[in-house]
PDB file of C-alpha atoms and ligand atoms in Angstrom:
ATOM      1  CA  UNK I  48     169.915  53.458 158.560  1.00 61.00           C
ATOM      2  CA  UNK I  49     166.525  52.914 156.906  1.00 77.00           C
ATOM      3  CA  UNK I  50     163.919  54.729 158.105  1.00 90.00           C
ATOM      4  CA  UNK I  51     160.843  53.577 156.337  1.00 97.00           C
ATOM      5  CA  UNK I  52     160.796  49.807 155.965  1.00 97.00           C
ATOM      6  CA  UNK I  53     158.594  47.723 153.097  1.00 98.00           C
ATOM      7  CA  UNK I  54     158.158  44.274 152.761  1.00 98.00           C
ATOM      8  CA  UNK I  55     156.057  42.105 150.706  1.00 98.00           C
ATOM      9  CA  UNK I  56     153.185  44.101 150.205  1.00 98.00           C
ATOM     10  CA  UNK I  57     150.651  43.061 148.089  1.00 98.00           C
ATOM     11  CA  UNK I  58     147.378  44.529 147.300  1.00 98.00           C
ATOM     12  CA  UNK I  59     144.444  42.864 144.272  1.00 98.00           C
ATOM     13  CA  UNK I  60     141.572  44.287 143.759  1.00 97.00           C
ATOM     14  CA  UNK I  61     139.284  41.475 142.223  1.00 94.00           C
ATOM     15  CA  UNK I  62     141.529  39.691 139.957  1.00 91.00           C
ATOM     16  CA  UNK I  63     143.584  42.810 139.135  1.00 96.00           C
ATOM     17  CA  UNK I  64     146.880  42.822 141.009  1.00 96.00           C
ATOM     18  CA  UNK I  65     147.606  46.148 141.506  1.00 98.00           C
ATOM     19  CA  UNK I  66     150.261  45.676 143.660  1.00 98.00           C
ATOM     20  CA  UNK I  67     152.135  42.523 144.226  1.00 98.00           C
ATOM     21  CA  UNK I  68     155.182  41.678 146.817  1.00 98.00           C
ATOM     22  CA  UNK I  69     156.987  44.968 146.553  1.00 98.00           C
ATOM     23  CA  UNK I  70     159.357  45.691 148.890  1.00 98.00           C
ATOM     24  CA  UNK I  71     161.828  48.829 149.381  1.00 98.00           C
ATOM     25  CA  UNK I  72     163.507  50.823 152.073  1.00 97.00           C
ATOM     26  CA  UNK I  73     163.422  54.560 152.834  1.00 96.00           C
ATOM     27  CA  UNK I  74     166.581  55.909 154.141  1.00 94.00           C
ATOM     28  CA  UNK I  75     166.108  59.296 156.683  1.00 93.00           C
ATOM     29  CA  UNK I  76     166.420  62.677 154.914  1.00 93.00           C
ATOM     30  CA  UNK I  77     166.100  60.252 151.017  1.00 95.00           C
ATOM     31  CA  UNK I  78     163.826  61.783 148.194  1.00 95.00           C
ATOM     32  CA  UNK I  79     162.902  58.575 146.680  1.00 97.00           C
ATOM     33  CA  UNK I  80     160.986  58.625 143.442  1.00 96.00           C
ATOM     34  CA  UNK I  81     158.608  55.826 142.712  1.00 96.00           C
ATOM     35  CA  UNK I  82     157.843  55.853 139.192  1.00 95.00           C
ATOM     36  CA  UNK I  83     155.807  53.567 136.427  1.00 93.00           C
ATOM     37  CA  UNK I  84     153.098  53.790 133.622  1.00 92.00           C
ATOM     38  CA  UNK I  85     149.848  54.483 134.351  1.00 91.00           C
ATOM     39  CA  UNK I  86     148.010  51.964 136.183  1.00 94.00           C
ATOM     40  CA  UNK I  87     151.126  50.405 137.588  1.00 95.00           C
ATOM     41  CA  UNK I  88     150.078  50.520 140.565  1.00 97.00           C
ATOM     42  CA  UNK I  89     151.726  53.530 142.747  1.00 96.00           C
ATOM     43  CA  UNK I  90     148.783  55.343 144.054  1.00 95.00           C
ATOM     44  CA  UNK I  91     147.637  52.086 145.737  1.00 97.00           C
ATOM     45  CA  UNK I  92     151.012  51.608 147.163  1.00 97.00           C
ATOM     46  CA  UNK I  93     150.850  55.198 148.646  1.00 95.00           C
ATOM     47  CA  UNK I  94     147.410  54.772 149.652  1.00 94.00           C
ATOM     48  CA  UNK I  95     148.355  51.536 152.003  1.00 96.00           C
ATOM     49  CA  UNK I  96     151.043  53.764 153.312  1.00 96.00           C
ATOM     50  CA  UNK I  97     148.884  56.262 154.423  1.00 93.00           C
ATOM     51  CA  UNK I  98     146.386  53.886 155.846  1.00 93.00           C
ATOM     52  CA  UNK I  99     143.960  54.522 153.550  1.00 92.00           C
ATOM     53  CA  UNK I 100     143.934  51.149 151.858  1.00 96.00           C
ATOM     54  CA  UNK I 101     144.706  47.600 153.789  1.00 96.00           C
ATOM     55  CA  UNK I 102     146.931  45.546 151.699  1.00 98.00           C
ATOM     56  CA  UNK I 103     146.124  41.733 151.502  1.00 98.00           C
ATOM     57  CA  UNK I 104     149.861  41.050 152.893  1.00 98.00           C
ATOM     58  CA  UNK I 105     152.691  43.293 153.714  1.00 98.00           C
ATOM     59  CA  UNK I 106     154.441  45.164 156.551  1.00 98.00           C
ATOM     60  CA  UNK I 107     155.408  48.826 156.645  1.00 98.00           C
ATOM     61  CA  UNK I 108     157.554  50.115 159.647  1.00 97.00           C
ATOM     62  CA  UNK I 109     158.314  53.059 160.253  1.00 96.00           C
ATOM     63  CA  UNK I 110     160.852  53.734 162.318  1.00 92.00           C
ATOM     64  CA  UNK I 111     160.251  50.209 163.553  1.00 91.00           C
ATOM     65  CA  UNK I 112     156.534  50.455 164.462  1.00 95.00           C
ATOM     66  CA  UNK I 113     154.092  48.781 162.192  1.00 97.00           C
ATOM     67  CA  UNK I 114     151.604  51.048 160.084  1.00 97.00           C
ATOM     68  CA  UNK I 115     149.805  48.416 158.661  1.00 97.00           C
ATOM     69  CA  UNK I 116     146.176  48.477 160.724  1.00 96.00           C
ATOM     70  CA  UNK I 117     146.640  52.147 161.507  1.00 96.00           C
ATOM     71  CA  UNK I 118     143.939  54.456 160.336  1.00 93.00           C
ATOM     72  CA  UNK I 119     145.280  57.841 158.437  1.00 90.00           C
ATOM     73  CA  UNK I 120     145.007  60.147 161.162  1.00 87.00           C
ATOM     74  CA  UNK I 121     147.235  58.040 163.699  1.00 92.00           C
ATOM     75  CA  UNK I 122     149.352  57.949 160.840  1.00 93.00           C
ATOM     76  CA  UNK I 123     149.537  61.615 160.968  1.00 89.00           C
ATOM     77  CA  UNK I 124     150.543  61.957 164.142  1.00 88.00           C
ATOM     78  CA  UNK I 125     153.659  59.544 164.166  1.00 92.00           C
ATOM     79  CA  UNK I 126     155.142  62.042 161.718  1.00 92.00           C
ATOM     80  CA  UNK I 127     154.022  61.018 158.202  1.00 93.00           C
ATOM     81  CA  UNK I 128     152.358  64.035 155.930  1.00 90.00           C
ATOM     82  CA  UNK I 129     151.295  64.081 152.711  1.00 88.00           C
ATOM     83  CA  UNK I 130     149.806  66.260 149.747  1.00 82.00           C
ATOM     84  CA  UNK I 131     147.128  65.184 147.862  1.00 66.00           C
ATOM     85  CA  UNK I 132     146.273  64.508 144.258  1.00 52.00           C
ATOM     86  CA  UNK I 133     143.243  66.440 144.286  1.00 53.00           C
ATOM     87  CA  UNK I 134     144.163  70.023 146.068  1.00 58.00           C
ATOM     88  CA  UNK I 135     142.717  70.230 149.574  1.00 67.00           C
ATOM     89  CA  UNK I 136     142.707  73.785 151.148  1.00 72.00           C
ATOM     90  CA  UNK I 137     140.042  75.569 152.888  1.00 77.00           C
ATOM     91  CA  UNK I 138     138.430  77.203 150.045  1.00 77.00           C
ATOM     92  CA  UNK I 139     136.603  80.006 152.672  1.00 80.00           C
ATOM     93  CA  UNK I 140     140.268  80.924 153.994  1.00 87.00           C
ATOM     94  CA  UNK I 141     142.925  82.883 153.477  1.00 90.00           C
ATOM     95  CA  UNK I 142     146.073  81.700 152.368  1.00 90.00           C
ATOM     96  CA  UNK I 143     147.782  82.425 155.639  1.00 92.00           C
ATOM     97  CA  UNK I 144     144.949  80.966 157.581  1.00 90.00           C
ATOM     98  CA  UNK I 145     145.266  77.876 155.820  1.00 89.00           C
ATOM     99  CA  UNK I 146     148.648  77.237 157.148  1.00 89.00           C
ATOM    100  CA  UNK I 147     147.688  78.329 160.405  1.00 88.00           C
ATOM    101  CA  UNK I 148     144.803  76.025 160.768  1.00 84.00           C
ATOM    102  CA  UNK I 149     147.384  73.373 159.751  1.00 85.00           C
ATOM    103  CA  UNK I 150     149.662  74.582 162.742  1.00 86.00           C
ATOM    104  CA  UNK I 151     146.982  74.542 165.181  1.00 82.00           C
ATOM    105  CA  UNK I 152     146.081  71.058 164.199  1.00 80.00           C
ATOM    106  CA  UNK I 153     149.605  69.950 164.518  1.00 80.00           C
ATOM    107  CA  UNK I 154     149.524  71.066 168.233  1.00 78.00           C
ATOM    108  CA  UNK I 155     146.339  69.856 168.590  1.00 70.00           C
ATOM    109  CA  UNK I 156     145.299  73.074 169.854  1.00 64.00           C
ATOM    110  CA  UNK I 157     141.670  73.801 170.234  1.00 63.00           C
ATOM    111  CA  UNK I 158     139.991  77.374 169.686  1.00 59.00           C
ATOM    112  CA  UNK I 159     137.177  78.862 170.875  1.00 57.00           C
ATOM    113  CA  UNK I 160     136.638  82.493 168.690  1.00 58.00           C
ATOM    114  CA  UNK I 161     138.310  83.156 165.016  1.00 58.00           C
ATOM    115  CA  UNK I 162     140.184  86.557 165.799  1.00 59.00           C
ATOM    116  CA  UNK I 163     142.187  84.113 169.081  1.00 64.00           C
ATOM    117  CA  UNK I 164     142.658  81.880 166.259  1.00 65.00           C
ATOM    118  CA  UNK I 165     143.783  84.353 163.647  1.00 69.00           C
ATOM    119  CA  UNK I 166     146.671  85.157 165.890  1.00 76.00           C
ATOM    120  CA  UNK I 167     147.588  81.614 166.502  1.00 81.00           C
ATOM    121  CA  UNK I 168     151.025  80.646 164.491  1.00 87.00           C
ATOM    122  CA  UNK I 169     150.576  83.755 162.330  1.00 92.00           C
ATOM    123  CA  UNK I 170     154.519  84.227 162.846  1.00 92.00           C
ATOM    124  CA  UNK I 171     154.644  80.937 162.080  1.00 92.00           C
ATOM    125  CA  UNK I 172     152.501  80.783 158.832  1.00 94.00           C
ATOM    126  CA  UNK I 173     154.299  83.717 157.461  1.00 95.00           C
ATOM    127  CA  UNK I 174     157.793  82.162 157.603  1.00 93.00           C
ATOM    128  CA  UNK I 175     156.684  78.808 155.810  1.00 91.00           C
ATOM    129  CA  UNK I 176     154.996  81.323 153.375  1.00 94.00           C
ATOM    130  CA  UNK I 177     158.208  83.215 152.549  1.00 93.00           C
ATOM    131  CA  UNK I 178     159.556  80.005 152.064  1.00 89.00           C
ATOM    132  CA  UNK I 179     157.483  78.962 149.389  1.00 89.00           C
ATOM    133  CA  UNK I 180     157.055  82.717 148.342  1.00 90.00           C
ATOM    134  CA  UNK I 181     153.689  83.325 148.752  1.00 93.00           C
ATOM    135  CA  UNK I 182     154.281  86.189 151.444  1.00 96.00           C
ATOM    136  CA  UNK I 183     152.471  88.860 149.210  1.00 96.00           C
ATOM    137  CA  UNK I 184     149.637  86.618 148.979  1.00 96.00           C
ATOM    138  CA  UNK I 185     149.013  85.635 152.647  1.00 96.00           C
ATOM    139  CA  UNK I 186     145.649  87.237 152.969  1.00 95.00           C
ATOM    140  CA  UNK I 187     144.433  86.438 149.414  1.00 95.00           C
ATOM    141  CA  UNK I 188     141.376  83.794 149.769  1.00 93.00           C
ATOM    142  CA  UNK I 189     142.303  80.372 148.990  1.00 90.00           C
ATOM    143  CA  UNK I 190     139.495  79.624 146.478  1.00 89.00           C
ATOM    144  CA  UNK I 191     141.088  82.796 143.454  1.00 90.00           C
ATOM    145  CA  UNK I 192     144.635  81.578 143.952  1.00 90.00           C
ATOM    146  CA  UNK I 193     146.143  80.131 140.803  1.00 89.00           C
ATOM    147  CA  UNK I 194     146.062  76.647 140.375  1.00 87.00           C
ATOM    148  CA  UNK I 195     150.233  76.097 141.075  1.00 87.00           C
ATOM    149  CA  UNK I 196     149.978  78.693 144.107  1.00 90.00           C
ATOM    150  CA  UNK I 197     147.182  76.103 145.170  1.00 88.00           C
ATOM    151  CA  UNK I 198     150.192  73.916 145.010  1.00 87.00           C
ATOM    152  CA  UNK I 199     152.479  75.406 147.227  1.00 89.00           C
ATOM    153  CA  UNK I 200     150.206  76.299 149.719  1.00 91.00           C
ATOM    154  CA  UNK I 201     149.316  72.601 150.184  1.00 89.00           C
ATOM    155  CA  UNK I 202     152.793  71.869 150.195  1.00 89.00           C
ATOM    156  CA  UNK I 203     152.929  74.330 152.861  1.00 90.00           C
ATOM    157  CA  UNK I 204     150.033  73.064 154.944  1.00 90.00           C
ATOM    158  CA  UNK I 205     151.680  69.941 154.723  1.00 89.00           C
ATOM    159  CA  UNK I 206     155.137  70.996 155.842  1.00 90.00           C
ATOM    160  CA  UNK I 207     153.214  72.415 158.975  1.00 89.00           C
ATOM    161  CA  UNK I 208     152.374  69.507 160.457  1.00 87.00           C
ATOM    162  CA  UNK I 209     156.789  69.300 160.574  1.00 90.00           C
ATOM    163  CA  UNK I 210     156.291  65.553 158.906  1.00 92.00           C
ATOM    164  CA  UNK I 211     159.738  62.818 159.361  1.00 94.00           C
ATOM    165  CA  UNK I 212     157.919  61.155 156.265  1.00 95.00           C
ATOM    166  CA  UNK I 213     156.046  63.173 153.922  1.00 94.00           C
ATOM    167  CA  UNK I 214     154.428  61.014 150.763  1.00 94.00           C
ATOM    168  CA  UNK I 215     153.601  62.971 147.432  1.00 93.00           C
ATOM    169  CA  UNK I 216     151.353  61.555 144.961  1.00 91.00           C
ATOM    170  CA  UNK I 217     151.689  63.751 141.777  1.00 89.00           C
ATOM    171  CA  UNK I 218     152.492  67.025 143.291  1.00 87.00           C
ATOM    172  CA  UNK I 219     152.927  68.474 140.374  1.00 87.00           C
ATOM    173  CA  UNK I 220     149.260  67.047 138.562  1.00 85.00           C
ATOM    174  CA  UNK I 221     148.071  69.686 136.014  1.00 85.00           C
ATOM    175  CA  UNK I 222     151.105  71.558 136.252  1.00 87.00           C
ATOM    176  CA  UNK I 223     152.885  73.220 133.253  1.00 88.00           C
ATOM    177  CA  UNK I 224     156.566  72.258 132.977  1.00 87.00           C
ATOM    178  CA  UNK I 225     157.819  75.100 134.146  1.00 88.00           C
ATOM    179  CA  UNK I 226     156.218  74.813 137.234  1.00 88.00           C
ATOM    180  CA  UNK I 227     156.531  71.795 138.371  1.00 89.00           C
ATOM    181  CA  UNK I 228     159.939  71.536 137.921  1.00 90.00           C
ATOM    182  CA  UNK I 229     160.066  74.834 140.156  1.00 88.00           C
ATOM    183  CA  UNK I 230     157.510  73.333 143.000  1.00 88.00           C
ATOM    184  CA  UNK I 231     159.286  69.862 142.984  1.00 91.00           C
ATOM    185  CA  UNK I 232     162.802  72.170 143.359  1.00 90.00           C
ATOM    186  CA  UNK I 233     161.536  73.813 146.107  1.00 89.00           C
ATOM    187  CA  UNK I 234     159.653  70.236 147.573  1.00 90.00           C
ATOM    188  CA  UNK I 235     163.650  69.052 147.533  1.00 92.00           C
ATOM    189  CA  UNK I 236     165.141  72.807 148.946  1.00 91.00           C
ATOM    190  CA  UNK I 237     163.158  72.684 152.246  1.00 88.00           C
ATOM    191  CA  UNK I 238     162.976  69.186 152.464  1.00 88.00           C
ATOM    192  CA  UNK I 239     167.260  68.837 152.157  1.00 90.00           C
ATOM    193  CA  UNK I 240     166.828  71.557 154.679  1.00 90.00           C
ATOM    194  CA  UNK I 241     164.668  69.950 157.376  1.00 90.00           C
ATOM    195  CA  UNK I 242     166.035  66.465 156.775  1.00 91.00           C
ATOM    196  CA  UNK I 243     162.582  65.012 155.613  1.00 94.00           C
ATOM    197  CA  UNK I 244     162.545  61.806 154.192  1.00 94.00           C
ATOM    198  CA  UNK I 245     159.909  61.943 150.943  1.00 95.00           C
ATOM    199  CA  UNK I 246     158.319  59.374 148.675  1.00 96.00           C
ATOM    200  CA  UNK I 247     156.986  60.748 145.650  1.00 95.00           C
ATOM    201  CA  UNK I 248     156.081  60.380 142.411  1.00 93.00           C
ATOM    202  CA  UNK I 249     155.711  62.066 139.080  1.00 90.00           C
ATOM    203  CA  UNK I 250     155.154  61.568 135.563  1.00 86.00           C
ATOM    204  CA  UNK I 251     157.713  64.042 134.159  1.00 87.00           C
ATOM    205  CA  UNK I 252     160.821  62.568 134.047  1.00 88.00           C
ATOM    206  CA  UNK I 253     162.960  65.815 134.075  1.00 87.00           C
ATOM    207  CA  UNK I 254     161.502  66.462 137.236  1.00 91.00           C
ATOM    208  CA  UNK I 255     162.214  62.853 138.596  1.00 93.00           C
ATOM    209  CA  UNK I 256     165.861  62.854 137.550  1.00 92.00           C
ATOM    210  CA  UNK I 257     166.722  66.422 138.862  1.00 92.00           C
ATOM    211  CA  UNK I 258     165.259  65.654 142.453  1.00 93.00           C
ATOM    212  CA  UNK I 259     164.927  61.879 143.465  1.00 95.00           C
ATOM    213  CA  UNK I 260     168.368  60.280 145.017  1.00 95.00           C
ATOM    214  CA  UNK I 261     166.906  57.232 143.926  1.00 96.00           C
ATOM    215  CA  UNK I 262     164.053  55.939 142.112  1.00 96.00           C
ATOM    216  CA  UNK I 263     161.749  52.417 142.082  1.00 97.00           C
ATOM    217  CA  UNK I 264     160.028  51.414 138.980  1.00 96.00           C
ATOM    218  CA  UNK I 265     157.136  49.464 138.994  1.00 96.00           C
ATOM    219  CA  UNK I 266     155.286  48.155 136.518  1.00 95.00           C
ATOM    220  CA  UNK I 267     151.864  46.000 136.379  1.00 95.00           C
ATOM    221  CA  UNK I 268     152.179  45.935 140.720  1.00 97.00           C
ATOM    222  CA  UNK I 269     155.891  44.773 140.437  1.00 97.00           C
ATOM    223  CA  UNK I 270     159.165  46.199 141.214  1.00 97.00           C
ATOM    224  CA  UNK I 271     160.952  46.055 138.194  1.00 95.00           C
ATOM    225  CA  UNK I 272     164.094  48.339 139.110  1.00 96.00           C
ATOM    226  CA  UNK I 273     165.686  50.007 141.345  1.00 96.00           C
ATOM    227  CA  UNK I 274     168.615  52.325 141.503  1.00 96.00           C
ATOM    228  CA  UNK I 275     170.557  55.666 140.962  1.00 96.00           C
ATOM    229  CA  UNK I 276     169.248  58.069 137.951  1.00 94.00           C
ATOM    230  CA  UNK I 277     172.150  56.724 136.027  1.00 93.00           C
ATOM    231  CA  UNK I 278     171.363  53.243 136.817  1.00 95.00           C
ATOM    232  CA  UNK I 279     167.596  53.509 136.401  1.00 94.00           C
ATOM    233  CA  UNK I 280     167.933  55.456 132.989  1.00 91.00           C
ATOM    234  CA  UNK I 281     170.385  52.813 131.610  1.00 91.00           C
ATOM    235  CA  UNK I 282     168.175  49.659 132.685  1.00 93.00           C
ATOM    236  CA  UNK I 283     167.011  47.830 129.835  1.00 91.00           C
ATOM    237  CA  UNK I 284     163.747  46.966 131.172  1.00 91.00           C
ATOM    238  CA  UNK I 285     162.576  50.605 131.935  1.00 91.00           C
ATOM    239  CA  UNK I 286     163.366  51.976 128.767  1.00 88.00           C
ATOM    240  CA  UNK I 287     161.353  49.000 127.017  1.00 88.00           C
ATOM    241  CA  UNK I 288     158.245  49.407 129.546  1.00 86.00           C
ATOM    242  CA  UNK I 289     158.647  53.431 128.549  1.00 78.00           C
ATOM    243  CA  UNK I 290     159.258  53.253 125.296  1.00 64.00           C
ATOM    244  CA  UNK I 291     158.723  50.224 124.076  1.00 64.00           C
ATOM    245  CA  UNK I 292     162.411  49.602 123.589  1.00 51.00           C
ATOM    246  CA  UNK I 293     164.674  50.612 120.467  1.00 45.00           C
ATOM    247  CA  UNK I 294     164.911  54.033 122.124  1.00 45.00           C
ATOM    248  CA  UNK I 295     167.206  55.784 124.429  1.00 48.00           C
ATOM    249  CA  UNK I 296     165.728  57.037 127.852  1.00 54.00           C
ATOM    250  CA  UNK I 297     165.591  60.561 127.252  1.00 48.00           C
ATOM    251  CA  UNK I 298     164.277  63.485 129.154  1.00 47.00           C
ATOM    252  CA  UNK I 299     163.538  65.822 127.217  1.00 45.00           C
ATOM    253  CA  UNK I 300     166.488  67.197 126.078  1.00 38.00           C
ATOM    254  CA  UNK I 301     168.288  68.419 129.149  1.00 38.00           C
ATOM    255  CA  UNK I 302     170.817  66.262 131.011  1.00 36.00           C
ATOM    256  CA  UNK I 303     171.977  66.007 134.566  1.00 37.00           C
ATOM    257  CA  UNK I 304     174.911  64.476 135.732  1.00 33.00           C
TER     258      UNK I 304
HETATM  259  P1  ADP Z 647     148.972  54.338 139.341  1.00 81.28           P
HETATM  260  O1  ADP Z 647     148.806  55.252 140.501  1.00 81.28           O
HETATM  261  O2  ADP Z 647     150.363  53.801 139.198  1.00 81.28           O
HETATM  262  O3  ADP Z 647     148.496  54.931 138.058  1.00 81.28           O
HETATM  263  P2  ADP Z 647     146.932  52.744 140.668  1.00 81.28           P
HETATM  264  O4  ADP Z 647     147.567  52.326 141.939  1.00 81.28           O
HETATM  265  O5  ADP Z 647     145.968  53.851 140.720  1.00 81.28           O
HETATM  266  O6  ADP Z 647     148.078  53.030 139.583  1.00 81.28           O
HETATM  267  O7  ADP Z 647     146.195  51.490 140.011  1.00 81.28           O
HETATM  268  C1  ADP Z 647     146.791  50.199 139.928  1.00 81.28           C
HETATM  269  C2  ADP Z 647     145.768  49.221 139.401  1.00 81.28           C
HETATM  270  O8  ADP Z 647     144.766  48.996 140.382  1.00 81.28           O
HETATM  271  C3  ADP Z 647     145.029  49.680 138.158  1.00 81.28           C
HETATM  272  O9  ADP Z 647     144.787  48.558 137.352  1.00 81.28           O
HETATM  273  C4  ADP Z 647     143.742  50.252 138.719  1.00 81.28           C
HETATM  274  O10 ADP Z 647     142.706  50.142 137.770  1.00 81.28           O
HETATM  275  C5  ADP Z 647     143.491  49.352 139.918  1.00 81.28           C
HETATM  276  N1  ADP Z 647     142.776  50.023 141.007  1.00 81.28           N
HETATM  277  C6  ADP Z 647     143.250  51.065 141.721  1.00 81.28           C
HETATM  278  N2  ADP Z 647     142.389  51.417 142.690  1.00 81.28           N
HETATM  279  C7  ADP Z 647     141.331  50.581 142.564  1.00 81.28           C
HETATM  280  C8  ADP Z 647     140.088  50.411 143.279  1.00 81.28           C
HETATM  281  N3  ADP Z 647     139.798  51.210 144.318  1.00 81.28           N
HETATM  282  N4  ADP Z 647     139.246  49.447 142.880  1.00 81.28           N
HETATM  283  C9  ADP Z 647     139.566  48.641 141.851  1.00 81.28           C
HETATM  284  N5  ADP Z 647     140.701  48.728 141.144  1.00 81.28           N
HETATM  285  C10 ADP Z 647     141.578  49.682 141.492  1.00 81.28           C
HETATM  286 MG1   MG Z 648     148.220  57.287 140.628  1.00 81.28          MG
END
């Protein structure tokens, strides 16, 4: 049963049309991978998602309620989490009050003195941290972690707020291989685990074939494919808007069946 419904939406900006009549489903507990050169439009598809952006036409139902009209934070609260581009943790914080503060949001729970709210979720906060592994580093401050531990923790914070839906624009930005292939396996680990239906996207293509169930391609705004790994890699189309055909779609050297 789909989960996350999209249909027709469209999005210009000017005479630029970022996005244009794309349509796809989300299926409950999918990692979906929506993928495409730069510019193709995928950040302003996420950001109409999230609320962020109105489209010019489109519907996006989740669970069979509209989204479209909803500002961000409503959003939120049906369910639907996200990480963001640009890293957003409290810099003055720990790391484990970081995920706390995202656990007292989640139940809306209000606080009137910092040492109540340093014992709020701290049970809580330290299991999600020894799930991403960042146990030893719970009462580090936020703003001398390394950038990937930056990383985690947001994906953390995120997976505090127990999202249905979580959306992932570039997880893995400024990431060294290594690492993001290790962050996006660990994205796909918990999420497997919790049933979490994600929609993310990411310029390495290793770490796109070795997590998504499926992928979208879009190019200039459009849908262009859609399909298994297998089917996506061997689609004419996307290897000629990757590599400007001849080529094989490779990733890098290592395959997965
Ligand atoms: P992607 O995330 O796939 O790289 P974007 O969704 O960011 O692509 O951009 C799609 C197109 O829309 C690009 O041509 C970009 O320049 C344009 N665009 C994105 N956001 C804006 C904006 N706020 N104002 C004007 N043009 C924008
Ligand atoms: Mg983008």
């Amino acid at each position: 049963m789909s989960f996350l419904q999209v249909k027709n939406l469209s999005k210009s900006f000017g005479g630029n049309r970022a996005v244009h009549n794309v349509s796809f489903e989300l299926k409950k507990g999918e990692l979906l991978a929506l993928i495409g050169p730069n510019g193709a439009g995928k950040s302003t598809c996420f950001n109409m998602l999230y609320g962020i952006l109105s489209p010019d036409e489109g519907s996006v139902q989740l669970g069979g309620k509209e989204l479209i009209g909803m500002k961000p934070r409503d959003i939120w609260r049906l369910g639907v989490g996200r990480t963001f581009q640009i890293t957003a943790v409290y810099n003055s914080m720990s790391v484990i009050e970081n995920v706390q503060m995202a656990f007292i949001s989640h139940h809306h729970k209000a606080f009137s003195t910092f040492s109540r709210a340093a014992r709020l979720y701290r049970d809580d906060a330290m299991r999600l941290l020894e799930l991403i592994s960042m146990a030893d580093q719970a009462d580090r401050a936020a703003n001398i972690l390394a950038y990937g531990d930056l990383k985690r923790l947001e994906l953390a914070v995120a997976l505090a707020h127990d999202p249905d839906l979580l959306l992932m624009d570039e997880p893995t930005a400024g990431m060294a291989p290594t690492e993001r292939r290790a962050l996006m396996k660990l994205a796909a680990d918990i999420v497997a685990d919790r049933g979490v239906s994600v929609l993310f996207t990411e310029h390495d293509m290793d770490v796109v074939f070795e997590n998504a169930h499926r992928l979208l391609v879009l190019n200039r705004g459009e849908l262009l494919a859609e399909g298994s790994v297998d089917e996506v890699r061997a689609n004419a189309q996307v290897q000629e808007v990757y590599l400007g055909g001849g080529a094989t779609f490779a990733s890098g050297g290592s395959e997965h069946a």
